[in-house]
CSV table of C-alpha atoms in Angstrom, one decimal:
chain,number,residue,atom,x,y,z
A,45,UNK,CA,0.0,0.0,0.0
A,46,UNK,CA,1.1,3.6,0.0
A,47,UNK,CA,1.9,5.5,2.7
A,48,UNK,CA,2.9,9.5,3.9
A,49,UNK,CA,6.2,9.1,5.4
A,50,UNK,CA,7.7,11.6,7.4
A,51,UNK,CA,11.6,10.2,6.9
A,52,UNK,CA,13.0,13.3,8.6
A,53,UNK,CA,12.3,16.8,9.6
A,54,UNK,CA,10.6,18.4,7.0
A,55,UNK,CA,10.7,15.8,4.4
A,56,UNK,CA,7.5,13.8,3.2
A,57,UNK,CA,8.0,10.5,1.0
A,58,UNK,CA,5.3,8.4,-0.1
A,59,UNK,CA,6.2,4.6,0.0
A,60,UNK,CA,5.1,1.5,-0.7
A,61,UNK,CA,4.7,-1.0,2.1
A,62,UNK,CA,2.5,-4.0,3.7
A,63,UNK,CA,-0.9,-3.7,4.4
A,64,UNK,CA,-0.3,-4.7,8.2
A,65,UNK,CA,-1.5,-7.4,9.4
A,66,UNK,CA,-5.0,-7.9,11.2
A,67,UNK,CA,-5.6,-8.7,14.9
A,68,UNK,CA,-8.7,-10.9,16.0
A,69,UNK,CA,-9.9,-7.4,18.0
A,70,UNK,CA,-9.3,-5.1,14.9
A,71,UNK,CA,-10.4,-3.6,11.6
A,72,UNK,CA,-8.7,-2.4,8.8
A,73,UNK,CA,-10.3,0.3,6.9
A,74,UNK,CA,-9.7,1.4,3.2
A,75,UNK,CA,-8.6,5.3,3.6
A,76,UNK,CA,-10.7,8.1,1.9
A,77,UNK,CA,-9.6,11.0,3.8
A,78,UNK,CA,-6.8,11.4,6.5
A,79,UNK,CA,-6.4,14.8,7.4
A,80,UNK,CA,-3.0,17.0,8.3
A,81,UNK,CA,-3.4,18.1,12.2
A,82,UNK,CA,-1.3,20.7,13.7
A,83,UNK,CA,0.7,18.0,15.8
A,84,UNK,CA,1.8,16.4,13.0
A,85,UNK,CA,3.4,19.6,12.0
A,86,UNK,CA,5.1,19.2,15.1
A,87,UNK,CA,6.3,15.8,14.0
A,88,UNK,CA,7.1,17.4,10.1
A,89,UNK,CA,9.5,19.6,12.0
A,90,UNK,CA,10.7,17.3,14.1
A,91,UNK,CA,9.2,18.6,18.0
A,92,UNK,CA,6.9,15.8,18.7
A,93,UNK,CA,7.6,14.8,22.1
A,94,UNK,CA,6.9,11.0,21.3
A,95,UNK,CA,6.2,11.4,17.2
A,96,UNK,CA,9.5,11.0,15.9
A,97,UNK,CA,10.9,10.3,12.1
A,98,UNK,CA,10.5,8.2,10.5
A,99,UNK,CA,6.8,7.6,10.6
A,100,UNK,CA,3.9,7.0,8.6
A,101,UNK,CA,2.3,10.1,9.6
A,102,UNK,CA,-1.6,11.1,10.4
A,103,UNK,CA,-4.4,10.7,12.8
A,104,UNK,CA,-7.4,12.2,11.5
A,105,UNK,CA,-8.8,9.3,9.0
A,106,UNK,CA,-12.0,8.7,7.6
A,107,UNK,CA,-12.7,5.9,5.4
A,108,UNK,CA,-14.1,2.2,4.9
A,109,UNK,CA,-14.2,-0.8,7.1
A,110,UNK,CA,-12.9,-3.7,4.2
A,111,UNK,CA,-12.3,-6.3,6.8
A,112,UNK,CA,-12.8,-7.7,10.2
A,113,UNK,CA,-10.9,-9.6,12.9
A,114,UNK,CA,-12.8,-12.7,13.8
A,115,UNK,CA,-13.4,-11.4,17.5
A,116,UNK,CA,-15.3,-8.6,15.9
A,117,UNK,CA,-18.6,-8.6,16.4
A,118,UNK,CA,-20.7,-4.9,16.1
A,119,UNK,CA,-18.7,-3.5,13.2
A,120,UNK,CA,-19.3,-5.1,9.6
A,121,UNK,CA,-18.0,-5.0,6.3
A,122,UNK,CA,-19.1,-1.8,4.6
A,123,UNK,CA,-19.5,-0.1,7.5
A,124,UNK,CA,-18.3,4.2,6.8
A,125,UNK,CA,-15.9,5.1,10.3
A,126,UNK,CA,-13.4,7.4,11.6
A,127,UNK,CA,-11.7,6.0,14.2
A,128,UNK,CA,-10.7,7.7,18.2
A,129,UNK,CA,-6.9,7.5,17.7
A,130,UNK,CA,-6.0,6.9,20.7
A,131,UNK,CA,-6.0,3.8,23.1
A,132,UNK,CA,-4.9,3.9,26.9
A,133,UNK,CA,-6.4,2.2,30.2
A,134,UNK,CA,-7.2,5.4,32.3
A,135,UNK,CA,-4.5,4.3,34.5
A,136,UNK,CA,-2.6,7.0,36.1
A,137,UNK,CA,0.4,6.4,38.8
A,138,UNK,CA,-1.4,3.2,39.6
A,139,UNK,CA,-5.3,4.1,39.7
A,140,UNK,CA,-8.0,4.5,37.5
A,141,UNK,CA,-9.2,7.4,36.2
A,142,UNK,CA,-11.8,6.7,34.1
A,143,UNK,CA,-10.1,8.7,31.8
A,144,UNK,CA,-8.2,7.5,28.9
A,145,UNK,CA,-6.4,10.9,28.1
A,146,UNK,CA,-4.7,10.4,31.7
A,147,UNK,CA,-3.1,7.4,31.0
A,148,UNK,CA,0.3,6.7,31.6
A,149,UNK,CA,0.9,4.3,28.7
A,150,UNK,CA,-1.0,5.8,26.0
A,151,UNK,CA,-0.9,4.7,22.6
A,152,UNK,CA,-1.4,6.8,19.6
A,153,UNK,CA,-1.5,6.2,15.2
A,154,UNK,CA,2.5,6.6,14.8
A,155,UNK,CA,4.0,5.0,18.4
A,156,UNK,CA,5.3,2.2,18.3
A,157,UNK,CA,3.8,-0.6,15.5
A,158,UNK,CA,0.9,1.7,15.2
A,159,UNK,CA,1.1,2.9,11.8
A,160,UNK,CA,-0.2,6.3,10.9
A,161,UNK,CA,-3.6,7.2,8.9
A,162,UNK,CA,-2.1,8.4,6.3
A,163,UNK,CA,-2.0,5.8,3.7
A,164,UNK,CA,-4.3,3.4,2.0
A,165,UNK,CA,-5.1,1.5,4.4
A,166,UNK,CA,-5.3,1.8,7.8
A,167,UNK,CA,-5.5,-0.8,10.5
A,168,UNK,CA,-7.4,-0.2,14.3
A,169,UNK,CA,-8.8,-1.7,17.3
A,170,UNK,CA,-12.3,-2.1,16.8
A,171,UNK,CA,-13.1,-0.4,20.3
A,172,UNK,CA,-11.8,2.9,18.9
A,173,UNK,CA,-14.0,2.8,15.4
A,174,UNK,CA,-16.6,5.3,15.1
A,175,UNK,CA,-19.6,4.6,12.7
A,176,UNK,CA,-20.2,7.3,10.2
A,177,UNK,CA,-24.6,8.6,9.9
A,178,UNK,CA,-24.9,8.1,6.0
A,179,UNK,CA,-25.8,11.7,6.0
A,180,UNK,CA,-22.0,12.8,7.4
A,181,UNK,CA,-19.6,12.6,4.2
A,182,UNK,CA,-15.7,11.0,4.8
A,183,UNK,CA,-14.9,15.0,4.4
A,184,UNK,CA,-16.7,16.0,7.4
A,185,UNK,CA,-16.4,12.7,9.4
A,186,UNK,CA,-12.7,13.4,9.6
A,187,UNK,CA,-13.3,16.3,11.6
A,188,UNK,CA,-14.7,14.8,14.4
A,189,UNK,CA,-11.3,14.2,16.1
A,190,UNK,CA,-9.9,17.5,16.0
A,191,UNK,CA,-13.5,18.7,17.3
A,192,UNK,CA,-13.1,16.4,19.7
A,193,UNK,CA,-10.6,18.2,20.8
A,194,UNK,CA,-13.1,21.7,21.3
A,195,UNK,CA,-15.6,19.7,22.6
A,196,UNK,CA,-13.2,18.9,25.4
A,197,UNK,CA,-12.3,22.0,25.4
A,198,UNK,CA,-15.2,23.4,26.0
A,199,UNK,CA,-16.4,20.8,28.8
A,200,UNK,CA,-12.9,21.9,30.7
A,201,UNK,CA,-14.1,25.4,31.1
A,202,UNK,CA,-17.4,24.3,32.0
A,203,UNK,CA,-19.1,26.4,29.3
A,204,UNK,CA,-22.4,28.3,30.2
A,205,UNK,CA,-24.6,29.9,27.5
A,206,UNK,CA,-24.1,32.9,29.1
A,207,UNK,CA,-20.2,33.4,28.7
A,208,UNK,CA,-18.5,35.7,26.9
A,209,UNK,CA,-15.4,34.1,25.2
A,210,UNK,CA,-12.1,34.7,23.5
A,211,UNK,CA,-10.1,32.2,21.6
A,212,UNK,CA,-6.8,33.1,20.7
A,213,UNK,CA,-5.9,31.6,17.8
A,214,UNK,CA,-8.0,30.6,14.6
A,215,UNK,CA,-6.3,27.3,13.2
A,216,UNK,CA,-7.9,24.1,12.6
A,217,UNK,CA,-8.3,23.6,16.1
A,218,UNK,CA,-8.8,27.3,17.4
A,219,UNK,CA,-12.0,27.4,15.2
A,220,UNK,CA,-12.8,24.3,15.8
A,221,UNK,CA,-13.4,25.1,19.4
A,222,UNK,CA,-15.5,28.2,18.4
A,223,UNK,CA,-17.6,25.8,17.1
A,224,UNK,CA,-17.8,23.6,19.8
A,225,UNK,CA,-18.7,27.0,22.0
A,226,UNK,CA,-21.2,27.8,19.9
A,227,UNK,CA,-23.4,24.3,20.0
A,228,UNK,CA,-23.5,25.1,23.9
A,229,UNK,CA,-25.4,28.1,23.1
A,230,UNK,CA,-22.6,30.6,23.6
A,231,UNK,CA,-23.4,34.0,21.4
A,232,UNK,CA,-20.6,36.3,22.7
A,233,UNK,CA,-17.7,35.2,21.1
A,234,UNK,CA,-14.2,36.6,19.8
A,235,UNK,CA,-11.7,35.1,18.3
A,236,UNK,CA,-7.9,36.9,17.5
A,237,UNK,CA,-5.0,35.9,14.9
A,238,UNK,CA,-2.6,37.6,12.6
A,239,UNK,CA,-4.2,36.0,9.5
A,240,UNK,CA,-7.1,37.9,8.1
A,241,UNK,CA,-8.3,34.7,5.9
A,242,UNK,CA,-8.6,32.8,9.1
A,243,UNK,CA,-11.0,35.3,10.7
A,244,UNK,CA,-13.0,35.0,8.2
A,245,UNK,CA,-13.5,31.5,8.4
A,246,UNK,CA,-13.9,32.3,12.1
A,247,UNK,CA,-17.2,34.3,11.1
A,248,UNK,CA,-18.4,32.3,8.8
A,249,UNK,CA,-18.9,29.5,12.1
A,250,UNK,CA,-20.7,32.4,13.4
A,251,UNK,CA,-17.8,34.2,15.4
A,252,UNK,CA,-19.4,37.7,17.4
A,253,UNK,CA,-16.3,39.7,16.6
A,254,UNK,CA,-12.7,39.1,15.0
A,255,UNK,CA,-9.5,40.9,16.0
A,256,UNK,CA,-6.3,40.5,13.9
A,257,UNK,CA,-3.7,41.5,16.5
A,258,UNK,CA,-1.0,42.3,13.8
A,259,UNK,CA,-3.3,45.4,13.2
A,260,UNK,CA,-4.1,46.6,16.8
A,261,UNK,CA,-1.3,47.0,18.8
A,262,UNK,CA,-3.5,47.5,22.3
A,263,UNK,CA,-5.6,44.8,21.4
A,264,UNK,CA,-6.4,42.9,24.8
A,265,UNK,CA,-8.0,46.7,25.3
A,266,UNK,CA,-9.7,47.0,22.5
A,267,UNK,CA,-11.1,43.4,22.9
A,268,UNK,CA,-12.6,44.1,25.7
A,269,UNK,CA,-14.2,47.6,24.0
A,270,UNK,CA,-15.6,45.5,21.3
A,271,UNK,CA,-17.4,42.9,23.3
A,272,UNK,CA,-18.4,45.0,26.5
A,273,UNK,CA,-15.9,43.9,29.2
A,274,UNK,CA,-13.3,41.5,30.2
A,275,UNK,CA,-14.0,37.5,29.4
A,276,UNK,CA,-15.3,34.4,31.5
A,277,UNK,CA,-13.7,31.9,29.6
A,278,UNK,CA,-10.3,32.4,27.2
A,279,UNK,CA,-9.3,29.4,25.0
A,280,UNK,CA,-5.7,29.3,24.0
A,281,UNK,CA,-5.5,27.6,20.6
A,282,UNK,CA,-1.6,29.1,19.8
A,283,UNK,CA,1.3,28.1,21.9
A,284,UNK,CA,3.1,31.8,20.9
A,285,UNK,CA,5.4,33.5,23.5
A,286,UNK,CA,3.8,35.6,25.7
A,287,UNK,CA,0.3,34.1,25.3
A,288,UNK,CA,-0.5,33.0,28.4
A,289,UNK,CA,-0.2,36.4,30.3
A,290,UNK,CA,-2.3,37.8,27.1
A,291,UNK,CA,-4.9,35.6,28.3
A,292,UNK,CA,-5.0,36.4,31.7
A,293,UNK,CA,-5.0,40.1,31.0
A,294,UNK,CA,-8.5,39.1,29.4
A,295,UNK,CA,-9.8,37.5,32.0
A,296,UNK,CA,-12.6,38.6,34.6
A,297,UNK,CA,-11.9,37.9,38.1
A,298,UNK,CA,-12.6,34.5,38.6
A,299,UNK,CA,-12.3,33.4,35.1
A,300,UNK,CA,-10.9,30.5,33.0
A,301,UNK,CA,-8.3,30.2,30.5
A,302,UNK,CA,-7.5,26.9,29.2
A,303,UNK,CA,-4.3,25.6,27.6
A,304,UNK,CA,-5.4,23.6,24.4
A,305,UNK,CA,-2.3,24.8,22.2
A,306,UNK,CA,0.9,22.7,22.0
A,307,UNK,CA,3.6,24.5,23.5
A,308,UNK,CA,7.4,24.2,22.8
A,309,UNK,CA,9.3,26.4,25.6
A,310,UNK,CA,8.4,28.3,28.2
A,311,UNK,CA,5.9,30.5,29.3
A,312,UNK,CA,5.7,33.5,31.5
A,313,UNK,CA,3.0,33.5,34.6
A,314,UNK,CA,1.8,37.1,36.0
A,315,UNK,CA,1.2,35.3,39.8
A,316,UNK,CA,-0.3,38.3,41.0
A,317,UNK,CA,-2.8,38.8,38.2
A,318,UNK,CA,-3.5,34.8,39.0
A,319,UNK,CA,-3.4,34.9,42.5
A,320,UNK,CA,-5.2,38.2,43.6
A,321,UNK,CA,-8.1,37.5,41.1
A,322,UNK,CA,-8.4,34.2,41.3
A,323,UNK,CA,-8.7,33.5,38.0
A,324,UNK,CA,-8.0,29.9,36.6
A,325,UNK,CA,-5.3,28.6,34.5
A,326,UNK,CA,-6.3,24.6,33.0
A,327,UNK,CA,-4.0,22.1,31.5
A,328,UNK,CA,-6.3,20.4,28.2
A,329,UNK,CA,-5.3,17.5,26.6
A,330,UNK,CA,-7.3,15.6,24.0
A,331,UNK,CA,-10.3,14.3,24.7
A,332,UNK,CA,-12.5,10.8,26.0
A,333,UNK,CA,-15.1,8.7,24.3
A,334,UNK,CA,-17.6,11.4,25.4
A,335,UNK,CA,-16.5,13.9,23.8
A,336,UNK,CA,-16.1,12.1,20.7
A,337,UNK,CA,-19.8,11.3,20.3
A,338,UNK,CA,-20.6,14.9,20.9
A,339,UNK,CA,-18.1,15.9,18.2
A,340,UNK,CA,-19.8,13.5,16.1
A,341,UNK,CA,-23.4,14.5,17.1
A,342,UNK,CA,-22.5,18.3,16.4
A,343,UNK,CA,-21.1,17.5,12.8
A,344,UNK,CA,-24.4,15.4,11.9
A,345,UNK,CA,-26.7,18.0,13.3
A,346,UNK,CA,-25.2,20.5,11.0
A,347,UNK,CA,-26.1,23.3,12.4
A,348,UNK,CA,-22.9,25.1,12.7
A,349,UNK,CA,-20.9,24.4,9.5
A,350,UNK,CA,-17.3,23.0,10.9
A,351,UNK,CA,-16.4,21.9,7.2
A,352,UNK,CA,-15.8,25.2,6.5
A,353,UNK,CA,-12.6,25.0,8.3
A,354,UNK,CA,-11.6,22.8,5.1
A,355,UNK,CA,-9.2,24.5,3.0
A,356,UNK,CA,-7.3,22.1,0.6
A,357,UNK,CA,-8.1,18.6,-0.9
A,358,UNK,CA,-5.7,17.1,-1.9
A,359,UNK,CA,-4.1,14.0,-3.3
A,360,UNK,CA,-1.8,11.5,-1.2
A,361,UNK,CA,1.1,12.3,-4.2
A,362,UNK,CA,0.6,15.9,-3.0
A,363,UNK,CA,0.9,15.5,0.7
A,364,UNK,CA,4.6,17.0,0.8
A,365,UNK,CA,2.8,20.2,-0.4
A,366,UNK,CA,0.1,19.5,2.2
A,367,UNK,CA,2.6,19.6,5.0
A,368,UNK,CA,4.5,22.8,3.6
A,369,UNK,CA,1.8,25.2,3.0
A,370,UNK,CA,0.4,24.1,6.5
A,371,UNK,CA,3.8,24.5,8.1
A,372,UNK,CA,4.2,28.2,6.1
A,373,UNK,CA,0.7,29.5,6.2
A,374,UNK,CA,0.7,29.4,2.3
A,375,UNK,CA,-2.1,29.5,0.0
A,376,UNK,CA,-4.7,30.6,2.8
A,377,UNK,CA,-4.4,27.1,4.0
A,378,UNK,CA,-6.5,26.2,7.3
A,379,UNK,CA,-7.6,22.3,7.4
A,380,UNK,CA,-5.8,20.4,4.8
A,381,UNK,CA,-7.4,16.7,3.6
A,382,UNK,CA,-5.3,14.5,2.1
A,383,UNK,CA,-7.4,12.1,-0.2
A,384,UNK,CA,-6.8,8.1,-1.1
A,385,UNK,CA,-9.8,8.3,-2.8
């Protein structure tokens, strides 16, 4: 089959390789869609922390179920899934959590034998398949696990209709959690970047107000102006220096920011702005089964319309292109799919 390599940082190569081989608990599904996730930029360049090249790179898949272990019982032939890429116990420093995001031997699509999704087939555990509703297209079913990743997200900072909200950053996943906000009911919403193309996809999933902070310099002031006082809830979707602080600047006393970004070095804490207003700083990482089913249930409802996050289709012999003009910001690229189709 072939298959998206990352071979070293900032090199794709597609091979050819072995379909691998099927467990009595697992499925393997023909690809239609994988698509290109902001951490696997982080493995493109090279700062995974447990990603590394070479790998068959991808998460985000979308496709067909071809075949079946013989242990598999409630998923058939036929059947249209995306898949919960990740599998883990819940176990945490020797108890259980009940959630699988806290384990301490978590597996994900490109650890260990676990091939990525991006190639033509794509072999998982059937306890992490998803079905598809026939009315959810491979396009928009491979977006349930990045908004997954808003859902949870959202349920971190306890979302109420009645918050007003900032998300600071409007990639895949920033926008993504605007859209998760928004099927709580939230109406008061703002959302910053430097990229004007990406705050307009931000309004088209219904965004209150947009910022582009290249062109305000006292923007935490004049995001406040703009949406009549400081926030409940700020969603950090860009792991940029200094963003942190930022956020608690826009906080309310008593508020909740929420670390969803991927960060690579450290950030700067204002204790006193913490401490004295006891506002709320929360570590967010993935998501569980429950949040899956509500990303899934928020994309078949339709309501709020997450595909327009979708930038670029394009072909697996075009992934290295995928990968740079996601890595660059070129070509107004937000969500790139990469199609097996």
């Amino acid at each position: 089959m072939k298959a998206v390599y990352v071979t070293e940082a900032e090199k794709i190569e597609v091979k050819e390789i072995d379909i691998p081989e099927l467990k009595k608990d697992e499925v393997l599904i023909k690809v239609a869609v994988a698509g290109i996730c902001g951490s696997d930029i982080h493995t493109y360049k090279g700062l995974h922390p447990f990603r590394k090249p070479p790998v068959v790179i991808g998460h985000e898949v979308a496709g067909e179920v071809i075949k079946v272990g013989n242990e598999v019982h409630d998923i058939k032939v036929g059947d249209r899934v995306t898949v919960e890429p990740q599998i883990g116990s819940g176990e945490s420093e020797g108890e259980m959590t009940g959630n699988v995001n806290y384990s301490d031997k978590r597996l994900a699509p490109g650890m260990g034998d676990w091939l990525g999704t991006m190639a033509e087939y794509f072999v998982s555990p059937a306890s992490q398949v998803i079905s598809l509703p026939d009315s959810v297209s491979y396009e928009r079913g491979v977006l349930v696990e990045p908004l997954a990743v808003g859902v949870h997200a959202a349920f971190k900072a306890d979302i109420k209709s009645t918050d007003r909200v900032a998300i600071l950053g409007a990639g895949p996943i920033g926008l993504l959690t605007l859209a998760a906000v928004r099927a709580r009911g939230v109406t008061a919403t703002l959302v910053t970047d430097v990229l004007q193309y990406s705050l307009d996809v931000a309004i088209d999933l219904g965004a209150t107000k947009t910022l582009n902070i290249m062109e305000n310099e006292d923007w935490i002031k004049q995001s406040k102006e703009e949406m009549g006082g400081s926030f409940d809830k700020v969603f950090i979707t860009a792991g940029v220096k200094g963003i942190v602080n930022d956020a608690l600047n826009l906080l309310k006393k008593g508020g909740k920011v929420v670390t969803v970004a991927m960060f690579h070095g450290p950030q700067t804490i204002d204790i006193e702005q913490l401490q004295q207003n006891e506002k709320e700083i929360i570590g967010c990482m993935t998501y569980n089964r429950p949040d899956t089913l509500e990303a899934l249930e928020i994309i078949e409802k339709n309501e709020i319309p997450v595909d327009k996050v979708i930038s670029h289709y394009l072909n697996y012999n075009e992934a290295d292109k995928g990968f740079r003009i996601v890595d660059k910001k070129e070509e107004q690229s937000v969500k790139v799919l990469v199609s097996f189709q």
